C-alpha atoms as a printed R data frame, in Angstrom:
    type eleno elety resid chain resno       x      y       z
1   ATOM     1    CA   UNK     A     1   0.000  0.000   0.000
2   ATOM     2    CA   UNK     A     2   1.831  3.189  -1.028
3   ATOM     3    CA   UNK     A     3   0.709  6.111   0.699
4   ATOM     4    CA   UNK     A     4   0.035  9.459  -1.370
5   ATOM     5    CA   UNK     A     5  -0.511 12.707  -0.687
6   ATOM     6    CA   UNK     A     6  -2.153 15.034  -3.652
7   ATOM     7    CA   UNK     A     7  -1.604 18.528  -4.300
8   ATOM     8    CA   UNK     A     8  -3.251 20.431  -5.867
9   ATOM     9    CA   UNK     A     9  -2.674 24.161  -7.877
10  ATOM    10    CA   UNK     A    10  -5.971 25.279  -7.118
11  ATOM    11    CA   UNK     A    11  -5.649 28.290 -10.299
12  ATOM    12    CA   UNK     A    12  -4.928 25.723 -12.415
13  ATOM    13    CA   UNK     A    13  -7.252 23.495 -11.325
14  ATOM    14    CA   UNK     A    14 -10.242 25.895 -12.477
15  ATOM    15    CA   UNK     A    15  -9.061 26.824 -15.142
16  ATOM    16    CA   UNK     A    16  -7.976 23.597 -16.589
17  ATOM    17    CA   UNK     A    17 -11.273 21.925 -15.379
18  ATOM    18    CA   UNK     A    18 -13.389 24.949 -16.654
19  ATOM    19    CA   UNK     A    19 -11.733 24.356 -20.767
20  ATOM    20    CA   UNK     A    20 -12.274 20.524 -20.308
21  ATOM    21    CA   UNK     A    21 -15.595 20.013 -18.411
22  ATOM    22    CA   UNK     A    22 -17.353 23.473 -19.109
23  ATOM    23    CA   UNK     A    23 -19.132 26.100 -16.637
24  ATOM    24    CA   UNK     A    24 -20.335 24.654 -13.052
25  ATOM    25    CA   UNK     A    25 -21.777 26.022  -9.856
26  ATOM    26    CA   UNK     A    26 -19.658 26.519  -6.752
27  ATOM    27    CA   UNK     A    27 -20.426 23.391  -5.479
28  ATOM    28    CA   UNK     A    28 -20.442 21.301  -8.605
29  ATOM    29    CA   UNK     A    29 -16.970 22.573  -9.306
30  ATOM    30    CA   UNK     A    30 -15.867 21.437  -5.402
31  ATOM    31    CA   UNK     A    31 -17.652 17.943  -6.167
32  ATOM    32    CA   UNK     A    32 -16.008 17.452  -9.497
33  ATOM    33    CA   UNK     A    33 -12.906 18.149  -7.696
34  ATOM    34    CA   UNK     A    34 -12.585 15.869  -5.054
35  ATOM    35    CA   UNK     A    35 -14.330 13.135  -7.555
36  ATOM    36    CA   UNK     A    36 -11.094 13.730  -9.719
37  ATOM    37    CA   UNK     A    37  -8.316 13.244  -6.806
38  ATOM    38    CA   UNK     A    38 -10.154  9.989  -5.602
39  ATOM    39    CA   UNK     A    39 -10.225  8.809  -8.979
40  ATOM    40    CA   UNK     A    40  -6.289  8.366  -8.472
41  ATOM    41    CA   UNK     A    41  -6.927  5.807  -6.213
42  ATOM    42    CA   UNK     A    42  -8.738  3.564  -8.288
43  ATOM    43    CA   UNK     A    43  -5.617  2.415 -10.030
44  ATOM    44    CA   UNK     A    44  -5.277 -1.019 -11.128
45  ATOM    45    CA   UNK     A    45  -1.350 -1.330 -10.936
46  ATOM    46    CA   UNK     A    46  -0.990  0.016  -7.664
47  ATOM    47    CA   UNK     A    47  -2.607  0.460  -4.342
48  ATOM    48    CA   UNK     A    48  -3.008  3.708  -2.824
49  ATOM    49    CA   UNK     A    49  -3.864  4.839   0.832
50  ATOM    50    CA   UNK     A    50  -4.668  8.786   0.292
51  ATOM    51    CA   UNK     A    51  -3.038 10.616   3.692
52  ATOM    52    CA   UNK     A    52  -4.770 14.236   2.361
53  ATOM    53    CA   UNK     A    53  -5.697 16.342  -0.261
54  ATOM    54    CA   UNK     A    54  -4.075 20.045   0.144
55  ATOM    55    CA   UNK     A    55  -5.646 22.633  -1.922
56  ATOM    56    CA   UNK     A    56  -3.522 25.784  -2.889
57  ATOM    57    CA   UNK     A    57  -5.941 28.851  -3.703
58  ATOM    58    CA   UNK     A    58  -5.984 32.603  -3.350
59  ATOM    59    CA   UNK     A    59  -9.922 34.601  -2.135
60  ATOM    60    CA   UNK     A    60 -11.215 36.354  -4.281
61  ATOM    61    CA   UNK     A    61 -10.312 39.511  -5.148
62  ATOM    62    CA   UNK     A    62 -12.820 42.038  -3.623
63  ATOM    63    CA   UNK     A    63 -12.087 45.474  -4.372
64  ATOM    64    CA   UNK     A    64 -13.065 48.373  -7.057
65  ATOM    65    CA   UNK     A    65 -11.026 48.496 -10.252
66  ATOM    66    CA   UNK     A    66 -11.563 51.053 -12.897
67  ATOM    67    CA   UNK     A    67 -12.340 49.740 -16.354
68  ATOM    68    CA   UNK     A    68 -10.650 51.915 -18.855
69  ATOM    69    CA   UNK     A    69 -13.030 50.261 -21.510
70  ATOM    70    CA   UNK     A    70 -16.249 50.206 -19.829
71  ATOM    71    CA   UNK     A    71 -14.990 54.032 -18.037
72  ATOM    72    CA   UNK     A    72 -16.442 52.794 -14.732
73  ATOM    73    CA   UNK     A    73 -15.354 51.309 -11.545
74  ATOM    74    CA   UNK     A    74 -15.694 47.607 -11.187
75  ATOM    75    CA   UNK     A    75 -17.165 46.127  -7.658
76  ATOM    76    CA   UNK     A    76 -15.556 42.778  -7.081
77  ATOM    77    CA   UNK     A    77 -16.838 42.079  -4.026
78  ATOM    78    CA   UNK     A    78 -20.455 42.167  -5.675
79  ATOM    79    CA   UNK     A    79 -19.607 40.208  -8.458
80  ATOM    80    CA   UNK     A    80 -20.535 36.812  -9.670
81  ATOM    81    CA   UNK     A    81 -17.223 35.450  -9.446
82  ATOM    82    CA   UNK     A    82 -16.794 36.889  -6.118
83  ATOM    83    CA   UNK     A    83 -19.902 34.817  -4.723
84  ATOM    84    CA   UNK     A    84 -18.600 31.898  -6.602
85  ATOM    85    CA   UNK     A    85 -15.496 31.612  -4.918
86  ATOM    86    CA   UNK     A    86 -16.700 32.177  -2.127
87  ATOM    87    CA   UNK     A    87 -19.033 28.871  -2.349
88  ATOM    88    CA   UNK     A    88 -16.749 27.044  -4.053
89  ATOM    89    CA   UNK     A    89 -13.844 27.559  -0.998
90  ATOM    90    CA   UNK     A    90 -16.683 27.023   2.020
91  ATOM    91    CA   UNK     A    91 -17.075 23.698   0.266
92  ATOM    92    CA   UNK     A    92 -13.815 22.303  -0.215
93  ATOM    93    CA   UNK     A    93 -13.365 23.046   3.757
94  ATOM    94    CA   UNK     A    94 -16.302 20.872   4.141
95  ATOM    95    CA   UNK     A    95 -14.789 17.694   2.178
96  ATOM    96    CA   UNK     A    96 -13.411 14.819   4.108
97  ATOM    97    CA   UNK     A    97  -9.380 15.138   3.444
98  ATOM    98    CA   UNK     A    98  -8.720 18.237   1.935
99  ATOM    99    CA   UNK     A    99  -6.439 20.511   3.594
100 ATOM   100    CA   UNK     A   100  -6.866 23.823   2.421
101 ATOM   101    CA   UNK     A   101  -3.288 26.603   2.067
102 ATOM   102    CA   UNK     A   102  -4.487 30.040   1.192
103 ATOM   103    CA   UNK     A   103  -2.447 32.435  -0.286
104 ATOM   104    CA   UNK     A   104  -3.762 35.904  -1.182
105 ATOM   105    CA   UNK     A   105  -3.965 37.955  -3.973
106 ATOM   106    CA   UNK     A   106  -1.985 41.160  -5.372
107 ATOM   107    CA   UNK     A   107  -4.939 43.303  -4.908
108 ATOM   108    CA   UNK     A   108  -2.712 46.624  -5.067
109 ATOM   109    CA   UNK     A   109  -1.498 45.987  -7.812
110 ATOM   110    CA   UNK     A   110  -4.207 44.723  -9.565
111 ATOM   111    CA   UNK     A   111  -5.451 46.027 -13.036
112 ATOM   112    CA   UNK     A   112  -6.716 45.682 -16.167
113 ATOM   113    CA   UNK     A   113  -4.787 45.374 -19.424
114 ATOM   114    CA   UNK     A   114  -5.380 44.551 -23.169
115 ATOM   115    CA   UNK     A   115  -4.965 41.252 -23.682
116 ATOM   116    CA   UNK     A   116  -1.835 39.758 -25.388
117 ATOM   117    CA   UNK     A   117  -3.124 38.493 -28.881
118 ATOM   118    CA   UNK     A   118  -5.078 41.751 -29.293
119 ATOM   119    CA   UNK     A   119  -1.825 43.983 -28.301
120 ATOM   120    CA   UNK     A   120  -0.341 42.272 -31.497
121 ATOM   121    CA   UNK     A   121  -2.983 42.552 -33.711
122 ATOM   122    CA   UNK     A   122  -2.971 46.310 -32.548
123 ATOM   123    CA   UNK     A   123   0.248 46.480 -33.520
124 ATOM   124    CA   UNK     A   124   0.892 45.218 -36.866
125 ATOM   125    CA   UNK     A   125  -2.404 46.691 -38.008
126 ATOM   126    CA   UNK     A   126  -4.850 43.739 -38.234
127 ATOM   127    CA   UNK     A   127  -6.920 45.936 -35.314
128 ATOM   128    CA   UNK     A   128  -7.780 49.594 -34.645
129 ATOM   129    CA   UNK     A   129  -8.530 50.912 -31.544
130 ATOM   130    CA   UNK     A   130 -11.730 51.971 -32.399
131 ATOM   131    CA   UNK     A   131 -12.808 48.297 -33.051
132 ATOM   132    CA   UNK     A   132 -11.483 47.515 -29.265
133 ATOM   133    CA   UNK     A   133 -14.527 45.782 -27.001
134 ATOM   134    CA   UNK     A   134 -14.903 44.968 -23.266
135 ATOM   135    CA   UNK     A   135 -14.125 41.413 -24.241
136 ATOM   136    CA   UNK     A   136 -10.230 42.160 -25.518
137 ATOM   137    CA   UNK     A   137  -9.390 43.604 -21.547
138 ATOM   138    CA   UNK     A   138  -8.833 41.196 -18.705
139 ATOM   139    CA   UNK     A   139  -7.769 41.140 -15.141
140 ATOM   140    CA   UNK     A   140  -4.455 41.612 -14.068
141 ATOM   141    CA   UNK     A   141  -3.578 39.968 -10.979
142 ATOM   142    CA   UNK     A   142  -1.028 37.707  -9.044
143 ATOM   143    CA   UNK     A   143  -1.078 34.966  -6.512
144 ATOM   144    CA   UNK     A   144   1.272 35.839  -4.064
145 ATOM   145    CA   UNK     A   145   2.312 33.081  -1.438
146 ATOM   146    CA   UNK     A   146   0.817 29.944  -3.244
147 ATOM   147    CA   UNK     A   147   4.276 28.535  -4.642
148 ATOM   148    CA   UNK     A   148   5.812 29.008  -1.532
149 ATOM   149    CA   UNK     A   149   3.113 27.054   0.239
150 ATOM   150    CA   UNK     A   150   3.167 24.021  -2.300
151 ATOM   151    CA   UNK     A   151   7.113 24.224  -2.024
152 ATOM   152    CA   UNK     A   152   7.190 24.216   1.588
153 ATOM   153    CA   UNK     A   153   4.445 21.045   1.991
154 ATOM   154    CA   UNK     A   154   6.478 19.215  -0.424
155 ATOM   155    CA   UNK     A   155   9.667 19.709   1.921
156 ATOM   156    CA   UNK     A   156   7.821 18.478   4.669
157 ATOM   157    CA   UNK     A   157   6.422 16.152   3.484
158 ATOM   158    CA   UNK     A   158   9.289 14.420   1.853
159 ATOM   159    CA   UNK     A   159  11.890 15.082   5.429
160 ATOM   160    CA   UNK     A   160   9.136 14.177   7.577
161 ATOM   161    CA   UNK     A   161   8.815 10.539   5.617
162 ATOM   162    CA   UNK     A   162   4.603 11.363   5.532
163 ATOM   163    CA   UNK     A   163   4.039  9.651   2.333
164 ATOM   164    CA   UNK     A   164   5.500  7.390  -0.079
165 ATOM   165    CA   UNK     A   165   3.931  9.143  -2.927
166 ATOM   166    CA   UNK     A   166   2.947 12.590  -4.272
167 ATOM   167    CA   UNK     A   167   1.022 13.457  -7.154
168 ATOM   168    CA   UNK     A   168   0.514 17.070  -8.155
169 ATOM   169    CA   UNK     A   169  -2.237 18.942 -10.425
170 ATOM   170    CA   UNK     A   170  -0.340 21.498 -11.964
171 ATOM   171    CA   UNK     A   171   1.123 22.346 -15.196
172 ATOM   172    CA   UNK     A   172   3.389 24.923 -13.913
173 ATOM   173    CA   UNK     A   173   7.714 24.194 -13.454
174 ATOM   174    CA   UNK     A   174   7.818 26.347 -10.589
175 ATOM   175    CA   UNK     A   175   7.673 23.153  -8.514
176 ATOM   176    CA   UNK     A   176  10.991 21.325  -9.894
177 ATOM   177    CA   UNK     A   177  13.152 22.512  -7.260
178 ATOM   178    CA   UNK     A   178  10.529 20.903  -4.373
179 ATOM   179    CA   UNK     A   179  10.284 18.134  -6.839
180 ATOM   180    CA   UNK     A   180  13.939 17.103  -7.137
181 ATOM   181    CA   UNK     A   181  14.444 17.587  -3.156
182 ATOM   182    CA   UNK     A   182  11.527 15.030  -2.572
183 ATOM   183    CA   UNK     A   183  13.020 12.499  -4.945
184 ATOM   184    CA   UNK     A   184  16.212 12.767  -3.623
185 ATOM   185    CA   UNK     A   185  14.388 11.858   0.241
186 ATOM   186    CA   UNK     A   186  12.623  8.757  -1.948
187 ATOM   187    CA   UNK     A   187   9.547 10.285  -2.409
188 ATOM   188    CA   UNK     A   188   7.982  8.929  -5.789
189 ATOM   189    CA   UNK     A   189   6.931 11.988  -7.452
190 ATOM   190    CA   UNK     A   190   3.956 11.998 -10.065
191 ATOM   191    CA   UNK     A   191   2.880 15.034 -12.313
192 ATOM   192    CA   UNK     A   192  -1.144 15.717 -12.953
193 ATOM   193    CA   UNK     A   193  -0.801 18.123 -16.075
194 ATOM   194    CA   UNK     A   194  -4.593 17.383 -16.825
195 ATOM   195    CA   UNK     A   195  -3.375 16.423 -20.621
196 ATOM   196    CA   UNK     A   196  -2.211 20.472 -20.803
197 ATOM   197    CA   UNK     A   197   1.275 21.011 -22.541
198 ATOM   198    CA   UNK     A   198   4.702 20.983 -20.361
199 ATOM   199    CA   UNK     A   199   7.954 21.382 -20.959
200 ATOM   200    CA   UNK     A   200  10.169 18.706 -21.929
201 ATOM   201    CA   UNK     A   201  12.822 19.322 -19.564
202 ATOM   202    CA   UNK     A   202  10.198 18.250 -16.906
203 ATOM   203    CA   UNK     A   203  10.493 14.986 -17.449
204 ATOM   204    CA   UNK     A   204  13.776 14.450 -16.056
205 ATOM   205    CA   UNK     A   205  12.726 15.871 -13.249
206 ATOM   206    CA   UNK     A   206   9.566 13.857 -11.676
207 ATOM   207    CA   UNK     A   207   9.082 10.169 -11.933
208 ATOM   208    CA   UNK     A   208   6.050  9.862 -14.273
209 ATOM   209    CA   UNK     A   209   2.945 11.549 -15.783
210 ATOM   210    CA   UNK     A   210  -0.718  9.890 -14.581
211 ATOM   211    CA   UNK     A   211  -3.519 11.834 -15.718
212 ATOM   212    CA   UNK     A   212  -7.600 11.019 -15.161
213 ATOM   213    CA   UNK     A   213  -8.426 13.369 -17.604
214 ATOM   214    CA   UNK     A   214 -10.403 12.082 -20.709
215 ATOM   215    CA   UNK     A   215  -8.714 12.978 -23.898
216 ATOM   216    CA   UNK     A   216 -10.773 16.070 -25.478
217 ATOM   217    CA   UNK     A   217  -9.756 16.428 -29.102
218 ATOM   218    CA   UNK     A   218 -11.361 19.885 -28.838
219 ATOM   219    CA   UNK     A   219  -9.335 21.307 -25.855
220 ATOM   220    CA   UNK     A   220  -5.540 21.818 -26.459
């Protein structure tokens, strides 16, 4: 019986799950969530015992940001999103296993900016200004203490001898240096990219790729 810990990058996470398995509820999302770290466990060449599930997340952001499109202040804290975080959170710390690390978000320095593929069509000419809509801005903002977190657990984790076996849901290579000191303590370390492109160099640096994603032909 090898014993595994999971961790998940909760930004990721939504993201990822929100391209593969489309728009859900607070709840649905938390549901769908813990249904897709338990489905590790029902592996037929190997038997896990799950020690926890840590969740890495930032609140919602919750102040007023100007909208240089729209020419009006924004209210996060009254928005959609804002209320669906905040369901989605309360119900992963109602789940059986999870341990939830919260970092927080860059709030000062959050803003909104044209987004990338429309600041080069803007540039070479393919775009005007004047054809600019509220769709071609997004939010500008950073997660600031959630590496560190994941980092840190993964140190423990590995010195402490918790587990035999972590697998992570990310797609980020932030986490190779926590990765290569947990295999050098033993630790048999699995990557979750959720069938999302990584870098090749990765590979030399965990000890396999398991994913319980279905293959979706229309998602890259």
């Amino acid at each position: 019986m090898v014993k595994t810990a999971i961790l998940v990058d909760g930004g990721f996470y939504r993201q990822r799950a929100y391209s593969l398995f489309g728009a859900k509820t607070g709840k649905e999302r938390a549901d769908e969530l813990e249904n897709y770290c338990r489905s590790h466990f029902k592996d037929k060449h190997e038997e896990r015992e799950l020690y926890r599930i840590f969740y890495y997340d930032c609140p919602p952001i919750s102040k007023k940001l100007y909208h240089p499109y729209l020419k009006q202040q924004i209210d996060f804290g009254k928005s959609d999103m804002f209320l669906w975080m905040q369901e989605y959170i309360s119900e992963l710390t109602h789940k059986r296993k999870f341990c939830l690390r919260m970092g927080k978000l860059a709030e000062e320095q959050a803003h909104y900016n044209i987004r990338e593929d429309i600041t080069r069509k803007l540039c070479n000419g393919t775009l005007s200004f004047s054809n600019l809509t509220e769709e071609n801005f997004k939010l500008e903002v950073s997660q600031k203490g959630v590496d560190m977190k994941i980092g840190i657990d993964i140190a423990s984790l590995a010195y402490k001898k918790q587990v035999d076996q972590i697998i992570l849901i990310s797609g980020d290579s932030d986490f190779v240096p926590a990765a290569k000191l947990a295999r050098r303590e033993g630790i048999d370390f699995i990557l979750d990219p959720m069938r999302s492109n990584i870098k090749p160099d990765l590979y030399e640096h965990i000890d396999g790729i398991r994913t319980k994603t279905p293959r979706n032909n229309n998602v890259p």
